[in-house]
Amino acid sequence: VRLRTLLTSLSYSGKEIPNLEANIDSRIHDLLKLIRQESVEGKAVDFAKLAQFFTLDVLTEIAFEKPFGFLTQNTDVFEYISEVSAFLHILELCCNFPTVQKIISSRILAGLKPKPTDKTGLGAMLGIAQGVVKRRYASDAKYHEDMLGSFKKNGLTMEEAEGESMLQILAGSDSTATAIRMIFLYVLTAPSVYAKLTREIRAGATSPTVKTSDARAMPYLQSCIKEGLRMWPPLAGLLTKVAPEGGETFKDTFIPPGVEVCWSPFSMMHRKDVFGMDADVFRPERWLEAADDSNKDVLNKMDRTLDLVFGSGKYGCLGKTVALLELDKVFVALLYDFDWAVVDPVTPIRTRCHGVHVQTDIWLRAYPRSVK
Ligand code: HEM
């Protein structure tokens, strides 16, 4: 509880990281540069890959002082993505079969766990985390205004800071990449939405990187972000919680200790009684209509239900501020600098589900805009 309170109110809120927005802007410039390079002579770009490179560079910079360079090197640095993807099969088994989890966590298999001396994957990242944290926690280390600086200032131990740095990347990279991919794909495949959003952005922005306050003042952009998160909640597993010792009473129903309770983000976000009879359709206008309605109960209910996409209460997402900053900025940049088309309208994306949904192969054409 102590750790969570410190992290929520200070470190993850961004209050102690004055360069957070500027750093995200720099990563956006890297993203745009890579799209320009990759799309020469009308070549298609894999937006699924680009979105993940972007979120990983944002988060590795937040966690480890500088981005690993997924975008600038145009490569899966340390083979992190391929190793974590391969691990998802095991993760799915662990989630569904506690016995598998026990075997994996047993001492017999301890040798297979990621180690900081590994050259690739999570182990390599752990090695970097340990190195950076050790340097930053040295007695003569100067204070830096960044996430690690905030962790240290707020009394996290070295071990806690290492764990938290790794957790940010695991929790925040796939989830935000999924949000970016799916919101963008929904926009691109709804011509009237694409036209309206592009108009709003090009009228309201004077460069590809805008301040968050400017992005928040774009009502249609905000509606597209909300609607995309609603249509495809990035963490769509059942988010199980276990009733505590002594049990729990919820709305007059007693839940015995140890019983797992879960809810389905997909079903919740498609509730017709909350979002309307066309809840299965991507229609950003529903948010504007609800905002115009004199009865604000409808909008409140929609907003509160959508908030659940980031979890709630003591299990809520710590990185929501960072995630929303990324979302606010990235679509403005993508639509300010380029016109877009989906390469294969029949199969625009591949998805797999391992408890979490993984999307690959979103092939798009990006046409640089000549008029600025
Ligand atoms: C659109 C993007 C994101 C979504 C939808 C999302 C969603 C969630 C959800 C639903 C949970 C709670 C899971 C549960 O109930 O057990 C969670 C936890 C968490 N998220 Fe996010 N997340 C996003 C981005 C991020 C980012 C960018 C970061 C890091 C900067 C982050 C850091 C975390 C952490 C550290 C936790 C664990 C909190 C704890 O230990 O209690 N998330 N996220």
Coordinates of C-alpha atoms and ligand atoms in Angstrom, one line a residue, residues 4 12 59 62 147 164 167-169 171-173 175-177 179 229 233-235 239-241 263 308-312 314-320 322-324 326-327, ligand 1:
R4 CA 1.4 2.1 -4.4
Y12 CA 3.6 7.8 -12.2
L59 CA 9.0 3.4 -21.7
I62 CA 11.3 6.6 -18.8
M147 CA 11.1 8.3 -13.0
E164 CA 9.1 -1.2 -10.8
L167 CA 7.0 -3.8 -14.5
Q168 CA 6.4 -0.5 -16.3
I169 CA 7.8 -1.9 -19.5
A171 CA 2.6 -3.5 -18.2
G172 CA 2.8 -0.5 -20.4
S173 CA 4.3 -1.4 -23.8
S175 CA -1.1 -2.4 -23.7
T176 CA -0.4 1.0 -25.2
A177 CA 0.8 -0.5 -28.5
A179 CA -4.4 0.9 -28.0
L229 CA -10.4 2.0 -26.1
P233 CA -9.9 -2.7 -24.4
P234 CA -6.2 -3.4 -24.5
L235 CA -6.1 -5.7 -21.4
L239 CA -8.6 -9.5 -14.6
T240 CA -9.3 -12.0 -11.8
K241 CA -9.2 -10.9 -8.1
W263 CA -15.2 -9.5 -15.1
L308 CA -12.5 0.4 -16.1
V309 CA -10.3 -0.2 -19.1
F310 CA -7.5 0.9 -16.8
G311 CA -8.7 -1.2 -13.9
S312 CA -9.9 0.3 -10.7
K314 CA -6.1 -0.5 -5.6
Y315 CA -5.5 -2.6 -8.8
G316 CA -5.9 0.3 -11.2
C317 CA -3.3 1.1 -13.8
L318 CA -0.4 3.2 -12.5
G319 CA 0.6 4.3 -16.0
K320 CA -2.7 5.8 -17.1
V322 CA 1.7 8.2 -19.4
A323 CA -0.6 6.1 -21.7
L324 CA -3.0 9.0 -22.3
E326 CA 1.1 8.9 -25.7
L327 CA -2.4 8.5 -27.2
Ligands
HEM1 C1 -3.7 2.1 -22.9 C2 -2.8 1.6 -22.2 C3 -2.9 0.9 -20.9 C4 -4.0 0.2 -20.4 C5 -5.4 -0.1 -21.1 C6 -3.6 -0.4 -19.1 C7 -4.5 -1.1 -18.3 C8 -4.1 -1.6 -17.0 C9 -5.0 -2.4 -16.2 C10 -6.4 -2.8 -16.5 C11 -4.3 -2.7 -15.1 C12 -4.8 -3.5 -13.8 C13 -4.8 -5.0 -14.0 C14 -5.5 -5.7 -12.9 O1 -6.7 -5.4 -12.7 O2 -4.8 -6.5 -12.3 C15 -3.0 -2.1 -15.2 C16 -1.9 -2.2 -14.3 C17 -0.7 -1.6 -14.4 N1 -0.3 -0.7 -15.4 FE1 -1.4 -0.3 -17.0 N2 -2.4 0.1 -18.8 C18 -1.9 0.8 -19.8 C19 -0.7 1.4 -20.0 C20 0.3 1.5 -19.0 C21 1.5 2.2 -19.0 C22 2.0 3.1 -20.2 C23 2.2 1.9 -17.9 C24 3.6 2.4 -17.4 C25 4.1 3.6 -17.6 C26 1.4 1.0 -17.1 C27 1.7 0.6 -15.8 C28 0.9 -0.3 -15.1 C29 1.4 -0.9 -13.8 C30 2.7 -0.6 -13.1 C31 0.3 -1.7 -13.4 C32 0.3 -2.5 -12.1 C33 -0.3 -1.7 -11.0 C34 -0.1 -2.5 -9.7 O3 0.9 -3.0 -9.4 O4 -1.1 -2.4 -8.9 N3 0.2 0.8 -17.8 N4 -2.9 -1.4 -16.4

